[in-house]
Amino acid sequence: IIAFNIESCRIAQSCGANRIELCDNPGDGGTTPSYGFIKKAREVLNIELYCMIRPRGGDFFYSDAEFDIMKADVLAAKQLGCDGVVIGLLNKDGSVDAARSKKLVELAYPMGVTFQRAFDRVNDPFKALEDVIATGCERILTSGLVPSCHNGAVLIAKLVQQADNRIVIMPG
């Protein structure tokens, strides 16, 4: 469950959620929550806590300075006891920025890493799937390259088949 405030964290946990994806700025599609927000969420939750690592809204092409911020935010999430992080980095040609993604996965270890819906902006989902698998991510969140996972169900099914249990494809 995505949570944008502490109350929604509490509600999701009390209703049986097993993992929270903690984000800030819902109007921007979700960005990295503050240090204090992450700290408080970790204090109130006893379920898995994954933190969005996204320094700004908009596209998923990050400058060197923004990538440095992302690395620092991964380390902060680890220090605060998060179970994982959520990333999504692309190249301007519509491919996965596998090199930088892999660096974040390595920096996050032993935390888990989800590749977020930036995946829905790739130009070749089958190549992108292989690229994300190669980074070491454990999961891809996708709606099947369309706004609704209901409309993307056919592609999601094909991705699940191609993934062949090497990575979790999580519709959303």
XYZ file of N, CA and C in Angstrom:
516
model
N 0.851 -1.183 0.000
C 0.000 0.000 0.000
C 0.890 1.238 0.000
N 0.569 2.200 -0.834
C 1.285 3.473 -0.816
C 0.707 4.327 0.301
N 1.598 4.969 1.052
C 1.160 5.850 2.130
C 1.865 7.195 1.990
N 1.085 8.262 2.135
C 1.619 9.617 2.019
C 1.604 10.361 3.352
N 1.143 9.709 4.423
C 1.177 10.323 5.753
C 1.128 9.223 6.813
N 1.417 9.595 8.035
C 1.489 8.610 9.124
C 0.147 7.954 9.374
N -0.941 8.710 9.315
C -2.253 8.119 9.562
C -2.577 7.030 8.545
N -2.247 7.255 7.270
C -2.514 6.209 6.275
C -1.616 4.989 6.499
N -0.430 5.187 7.044
C 0.428 4.049 7.428
C -0.265 3.208 8.488
N -0.764 3.878 9.509
C -1.444 3.169 10.608
C -2.683 2.426 10.105
N -3.473 3.095 9.291
C -4.707 2.486 8.777
C -4.377 1.266 7.919
N -3.415 1.409 7.018
C -3.052 0.292 6.139
C -2.579 -0.908 6.956
N -1.744 -0.657 7.945
C -1.260 -1.751 8.786
C -2.407 -2.408 9.546
N -3.302 -1.602 10.108
C -4.409 -2.164 10.887
C -5.395 -2.941 10.009
N -5.419 -2.640 8.716
C -6.314 -3.342 7.789
C -5.659 -4.557 7.143
N -4.425 -4.875 7.544
C -3.795 -6.094 7.073
C -2.729 -5.948 6.003
N -2.353 -4.726 5.653
C -1.271 -4.559 4.671
C -0.003 -5.205 5.213
N 0.794 -5.761 4.313
C 2.051 -6.373 4.759
C 3.269 -5.535 4.385
N 3.045 -4.468 3.579
C 4.164 -3.608 3.198
C 3.621 -2.227 2.863
N 4.365 -1.208 3.271
C 4.049 0.175 2.938
C 5.120 0.695 1.997
N 4.682 1.388 0.939
C 5.591 2.171 0.116
C 5.378 3.616 0.540
N 6.369 4.165 1.232
C 6.263 5.496 1.807
C 6.711 6.542 0.803
N 5.832 7.506 0.539
C 6.093 8.543 -0.446
C 5.660 9.894 0.090
N 6.167 10.927 -0.534
C 5.708 12.288 -0.299
C 5.186 12.825 -1.633
N 4.503 13.933 -1.609
C 4.066 14.652 -2.807
C 3.257 13.815 -3.800
N 2.047 13.416 -3.419
C 1.233 12.617 -4.341
C 0.941 13.325 -5.658
N 0.859 14.638 -5.645
C 0.589 15.383 -6.869
C 1.705 15.273 -7.895
N 2.902 14.948 -7.427
C 4.056 14.757 -8.320
C 4.278 13.289 -8.649
N 3.350 12.433 -8.234
C 3.510 11.005 -8.507
C 4.341 10.277 -7.469
N 4.681 10.954 -6.382
C 5.456 10.343 -5.309
C 6.917 10.705 -5.395
N 7.425 11.251 -4.295
C 8.840 11.591 -4.183
C 9.362 11.067 -2.845
N 10.647 11.223 -2.619
C 11.270 10.738 -1.390
C 10.696 11.468 -0.172
N 10.227 10.714 0.815
C 9.747 11.350 2.040
C 10.919 11.895 2.861
N 10.609 12.797 3.765
C 11.661 13.394 4.600
C 12.232 12.376 5.580
N 13.406 12.682 6.082
C 14.079 11.863 7.091
C 13.144 11.642 8.295
N 12.534 12.736 8.768
C 11.653 12.633 9.926
C 10.427 11.783 9.663
N 9.881 11.881 8.469
C 8.715 11.085 8.091
C 9.077 9.596 8.065
N 10.206 9.281 7.464
C 10.651 7.882 7.425
C 10.873 7.364 8.838
N 11.533 8.157 9.663
C 11.836 7.756 11.041
C 10.556 7.467 11.812
N 9.581 8.348 11.702
C 8.313 8.159 12.420
C 7.563 6.942 11.887
N 7.557 6.762 10.575
C 6.872 5.601 9.995
C 7.505 4.308 10.506
N 8.827 4.264 10.587
C 9.498 3.055 11.078
C 9.134 2.801 12.543
N 8.943 3.863 13.309
C 8.571 3.717 14.724
C 7.170 3.143 14.885
N 6.222 3.523 14.026
C 4.831 3.102 14.199
C 4.476 1.821 13.450
N 5.319 1.397 12.510
C 4.997 0.215 11.716
C 5.793 -1.003 12.146
N 5.131 -2.150 12.150
C 5.856 -3.405 12.359
C 5.785 -4.281 11.108
N 5.299 -3.715 10.010
C 5.284 -4.395 8.712
C 6.438 -3.835 7.876
N 6.672 -4.440 6.712
C 7.750 -3.966 5.853
C 7.524 -2.510 5.440
N 8.622 -1.773 5.385
C 8.591 -0.368 5.007
C 9.595 -0.142 3.873
N 9.068 0.230 2.716
C 9.891 0.571 1.557
C 9.738 2.069 1.315
N 10.831 2.723 1.034
C 10.851 4.172 0.879
C 11.091 4.537 -0.584
N 10.261 5.420 -1.110
C 10.452 5.925 -2.475
C 11.746 6.734 -2.528
N 12.542 6.456 -3.535
C 13.770 7.226 -3.780
C 13.575 7.941 -5.118
N 13.122 9.163 -5.025
C 12.838 9.974 -6.215
C 12.938 11.439 -5.801
N 13.993 12.131 -6.215
C 14.237 13.477 -5.704
C 13.263 14.544 -6.187
N 12.498 14.226 -7.235
C 11.551 15.209 -7.781
C 10.520 14.491 -8.640
N 9.426 15.171 -8.916
C 8.446 14.652 -9.850
C 8.927 14.857 -11.274
N 8.072 14.532 -12.217
C 8.426 14.711 -13.622
C 8.999 13.451 -14.217
N 9.939 13.620 -15.125
C 10.503 12.475 -15.827
C 11.425 11.658 -14.909
N 11.995 10.619 -15.467
C 12.840 9.708 -14.696
C 14.282 9.735 -15.187
N 14.681 10.889 -15.767
C 16.048 11.100 -16.230
C 16.717 12.011 -15.211
N 17.730 11.508 -14.538
C 18.316 12.239 -13.421
C 19.716 12.740 -13.724
N 19.985 13.980 -13.308
C 21.316 14.565 -13.444
C 22.270 13.881 -12.470
N 23.553 14.157 -12.612
C 24.542 13.612 -11.679
C 24.262 14.083 -10.253
N 23.886 15.343 -10.100
C 23.576 15.874 -8.765
C 22.358 15.166 -8.169
N 21.332 14.937 -8.981
C 20.144 14.230 -8.492
C 20.485 12.786 -8.136
N 21.350 12.159 -8.919
C 21.759 10.789 -8.609
C 22.515 10.747 -7.285
N 23.333 11.752 -7.014
C 24.019 11.831 -5.717
C 23.009 11.936 -4.569
N 21.950 12.705 -4.781
C 20.890 12.820 -3.778
C 20.239 11.455 -3.562
N 19.970 10.733 -4.644
C 19.345 9.416 -4.541
C 20.228 8.452 -3.753
N 21.521 8.480 -3.986
C 22.438 7.612 -3.236
C 22.393 7.949 -1.754
N 22.402 9.241 -1.427
C 22.324 9.651 -0.022
C 20.998 9.228 0.601
N 19.912 9.317 -0.155
C 18.598 8.929 0.363
C 18.506 7.414 0.584
N 19.131 6.617 -0.278
C 19.170 5.163 -0.063
C 19.892 4.866 1.251
N 21.012 5.523 1.475
C 21.768 5.295 2.719
C 20.963 5.737 3.938
N 20.230 6.840 3.824
C 19.387 7.300 4.934
C 18.283 6.292 5.221
N 17.651 5.757 4.183
C 16.601 4.748 4.376
C 17.167 3.518 5.067
N 18.347 3.119 4.679
C 18.991 1.955 5.306
C 19.280 2.246 6.782
N 19.826 3.415 7.050
C 20.173 3.807 8.419
C 18.930 3.878 9.310
N 17.799 4.245 8.739
C 16.553 4.368 9.496
C 15.812 3.043 9.648
N 16.348 1.965 9.101
C 15.753 0.644 9.296
C 14.687 0.257 8.296
N 14.666 0.901 7.134
C 13.713 0.485 6.100
C 14.056 -0.923 5.621
N 13.049 -1.616 5.152
C 13.243 -2.960 4.600
C 13.621 -2.913 3.132
N 13.347 -1.786 2.486
C 13.667 -1.670 1.079
C 13.439 -0.265 0.575
N 13.787 -0.084 -0.695
C 13.587 1.186 -1.375
C 12.922 0.929 -2.721
N 12.371 1.996 -3.275
C 11.674 1.941 -4.553
C 12.349 2.946 -5.477
N 12.856 2.459 -6.609
C 13.598 3.317 -7.534
C 12.995 3.224 -8.931
N 13.405 4.116 -9.809
C 13.013 4.060 -11.202
C 13.812 5.058 -12.011
N 14.812 4.576 -12.718
C 15.690 5.444 -13.490
C 15.673 5.015 -14.956
N 15.480 5.975 -15.839
C 15.440 5.699 -17.270
C 16.471 6.555 -18.003
N 16.796 6.123 -19.205
C 17.589 6.914 -20.137
C 16.636 7.650 -21.065
N 17.122 8.716 -21.693
C 16.261 9.526 -22.555
C 15.753 8.764 -23.772
N 16.400 7.638 -24.127
C 15.925 6.847 -25.266
C 14.808 5.876 -24.888
N 14.370 5.924 -23.622
C 13.279 5.062 -23.183
C 13.726 3.718 -22.651
N 15.010 3.544 -22.471
C 15.523 2.299 -21.881
C 15.761 2.499 -20.387
N 15.924 1.404 -19.675
C 16.222 1.441 -18.245
C 17.664 1.916 -18.065
N 17.881 2.830 -17.143
C 19.245 3.242 -16.787
C 19.791 2.157 -15.866
N 20.222 1.069 -16.493
C 20.628 -0.123 -15.745
C 21.875 0.115 -14.916
N 22.830 0.864 -15.424
C 24.084 1.076 -14.701
C 23.839 1.806 -13.380
N 23.092 2.899 -13.432
C 22.812 3.644 -12.200
C 21.866 2.861 -11.284
N 20.892 2.173 -11.873
C 19.972 1.375 -11.053
C 20.737 0.309 -10.281
N 21.662 -0.359 -10.958
C 22.462 -1.400 -10.315
C 23.277 -0.824 -9.158
N 23.803 0.386 -9.329
C 24.554 1.032 -8.248
C 23.663 1.267 -7.029
N 22.421 1.692 -7.264
C 21.507 1.911 -6.140
C 21.139 0.596 -5.468
N 20.943 -0.463 -6.255
C 20.637 -1.781 -5.687
C 21.800 -2.242 -4.801
N 23.007 -2.081 -5.297
C 24.186 -2.487 -4.518
C 24.309 -1.663 -3.246
N 24.061 -0.367 -3.332
C 24.133 0.509 -2.171
C 23.048 0.153 -1.153
N 21.898 -0.270 -1.627
C 20.764 -0.602 -0.757
C 20.970 -1.913 0.002
N 21.746 -2.827 -0.546
C 21.896 -4.156 0.055
C 22.207 -4.045 1.549
N 21.544 -4.835 2.416
C 20.692 -5.995 2.138
C 19.200 -5.677 2.000
N 18.864 -4.396 1.878
C 17.455 -4.050 1.681
C 16.982 -4.545 0.311
N 15.682 -4.759 0.192
C 15.089 -5.098 -1.092
C 14.915 -3.853 -1.937
N 14.770 -4.049 -3.241
C 14.578 -2.919 -4.152
C 13.471 -3.246 -5.152
N 12.515 -2.347 -5.243
C 11.442 -2.414 -6.230
C 11.722 -1.378 -7.313
N 11.551 -1.777 -8.576
C 11.612 -0.820 -9.683
C 10.188 -0.333 -9.908
N 9.972 0.957 -9.732
C 8.615 1.508 -9.732
C 8.072 1.749 -11.137
N 6.947 2.449 -11.189
C 6.210 2.595 -12.442
C 6.909 3.440 -13.496
N 8.126 3.872 -13.256
C 8.928 4.422 -14.352
C 8.988 3.372 -15.462
N 8.863 2.099 -15.056
C 8.843 0.997 -16.021
C 7.783 1.222 -17.094
N 6.688 1.861 -16.729
C 5.590 2.076 -17.672
C 5.904 3.134 -18.728
N 7.090 3.719 -18.672
C 7.528 4.705 -19.664
C 8.615 4.152 -20.591
N 8.936 2.866 -20.484
C 9.995 2.298 -21.326
C 9.503 2.088 -22.754
N 10.445 2.015 -23.690
C 10.065 1.830 -25.086
C 9.962 0.353 -25.478
N 10.617 -0.529 -24.739
C 10.575 -1.967 -25.019
C 10.462 -2.711 -23.689
N 9.240 -3.069 -23.282
C 9.063 -3.667 -21.956
C 9.782 -5.013 -21.784
N 9.972 -5.759 -22.850
C 10.607 -7.073 -22.725
C 12.113 -6.944 -22.519
N 12.737 -5.993 -23.207
C 14.151 -5.708 -22.947
C 14.305 -5.058 -21.581
N 13.403 -4.127 -21.246
C 13.461 -3.448 -19.951
C 13.348 -4.457 -18.811
N 12.502 -5.461 -18.974
C 12.375 -6.504 -17.957
C 13.726 -7.167 -17.714
N 14.413 -7.540 -18.773
C 15.716 -8.192 -18.628
C 16.733 -7.242 -17.987
N 16.676 -5.973 -18.365
C 17.592 -4.990 -17.775
C 17.346 -4.830 -16.277
N 16.085 -4.765 -15.874
C 15.772 -4.620 -14.445
C 16.197 -5.876 -13.687
N 15.959 -7.036 -14.254
C 16.404 -8.278 -13.605
C 17.914 -8.236 -13.394
N 18.653 -7.771 -14.386
C 20.116 -7.716 -14.298
C 20.609 -6.751 -13.220
N 19.786 -5.773 -12.839
C 20.202 -4.830 -11.794
C 20.146 -5.445 -10.406
N 19.359 -6.506 -10.249
C 19.196 -7.113 -8.938
C 17.930 -6.701 -8.211
N 17.075 -5.927 -8.865
C 15.791 -5.578 -8.231
C 14.988 -6.852 -7.993
N 14.165 -6.835 -6.958
C 13.354 -8.006 -6.616
C 11.946 -7.951 -7.186
N 11.533 -6.754 -7.644
C 10.137 -6.571 -8.022
C 10.031 -5.414 -9.010
N 9.053 -5.509 -9.908
C 8.704 -4.405 -10.804
C 7.230 -4.081 -10.576
N 6.950 -2.818 -10.307
C 5.581 -2.331 -10.217
C 5.205 -1.776 -11.585
N 4.157 -2.314 -12.181
C 3.744 -1.861 -13.503
C 2.236 -1.957 -13.677
N 1.735 -1.076 -14.517
C 0.333 -1.165 -14.930
C 0.241 -1.670 -16.367
N 1.368 -2.146 -16.895
C 1.358 -2.662 -18.261
C 1.508 -1.593 -19.321
N 2.192 -0.501 -18.997
C 2.490 0.611 -19.899
C 1.269 1.435 -20.282
N 0.203 1.290 -19.530
C -1.013 2.098 -19.694
C -1.428 2.591 -18.314
N -2.331 3.581 -18.232
C -2.685 4.126 -16.917
C -3.289 3.117 -15.926
N -4.028 2.130 -16.408
C -4.703 1.180 -15.523
C -4.194 -0.234 -15.754
N -3.882 -0.936 -14.674
C -3.398 -2.316 -14.829
C -4.486 -3.230 -15.399
N -5.736 -2.850 -15.281
C -6.812 -3.643 -15.899
C -6.662 -3.628 -17.419
N -6.331 -2.454 -17.956
C -6.138 -2.332 -19.400
C -4.791 -2.899 -19.847
N -3.850 -3.029 -18.925
C -2.534 -3.560 -19.257
C -2.359 -5.023 -18.914
N -3.442 -5.705 -18.582
C -3.372 -7.089 -18.094
C -2.706 -8.050 -19.078
N -2.938 -7.874 -20.366
C -2.347 -8.786 -21.357
C -0.825 -8.658 -21.341
N -0.324 -7.423 -21.341
C 1.124 -7.228 -21.292
C 1.686 -7.708 -19.956
N 1.004 -7.425 -18.875
C 1.474 -7.881 -17.558
C 1.607 -9.400 -17.550
N 0.639 -10.099 -18.111
C 0.704 -11.567 -18.172
C 1.920 -12.024 -18.979
N 2.213 -11.342 -20.076
C 3.387 -11.693 -20.878
C 4.679 -11.432 -20.106
N 4.717 -10.348 -19.342
C 5.899 -10.044 -18.526
C 6.095 -11.092 -17.436
N 5.003 -11.509 -16.806
C 5.084 -12.560 -15.781
C 5.645 -13.835 -16.397
N 5.165 -14.169 -17.582
C 5.644 -15.381 -18.252
C 7.135 -15.268 -18.579
N 7.554 -14.136 -19.133
C 8.964 -13.948 -19.464
C 9.830 -13.919 -18.205
N 9.321 -13.323 -17.133
C 10.097 -13.231 -15.888
C 10.416 -14.610 -15.331
N 9.505 -15.560 -15.499
C 9.741 -16.954 -15.113
C 10.296 -17.084 -13.692
N 9.673 -16.363 -12.756
C 10.034 -16.405 -11.336
C 11.415 -15.826 -11.021
N 12.017 -15.074 -11.954
C 13.302 -14.432 -11.675
C 13.117 -13.089 -10.967
N 11.923 -12.526 -11.079
C 11.568 -11.256 -10.460
C 10.050 -11.250 -10.298
N 9.551 -10.540 -9.315
C 8.107 -10.435 -9.111
C 7.584 -9.294 -9.990
N 6.537 -9.565 -10.729
C 5.830 -8.522 -11.480
C 4.595 -8.196 -10.662
N 4.546 -6.976 -10.147
C 3.461 -6.549 -9.263
C 2.556 -5.563 -10.006
N 1.358 -5.996 -10.409
C 0.437 -5.069 -11.067
C -0.006 -3.973 -10.110
N -0.087 -2.778 -10.628
C -0.552 -1.690 -9.797
C -0.666 -0.407 -10.579
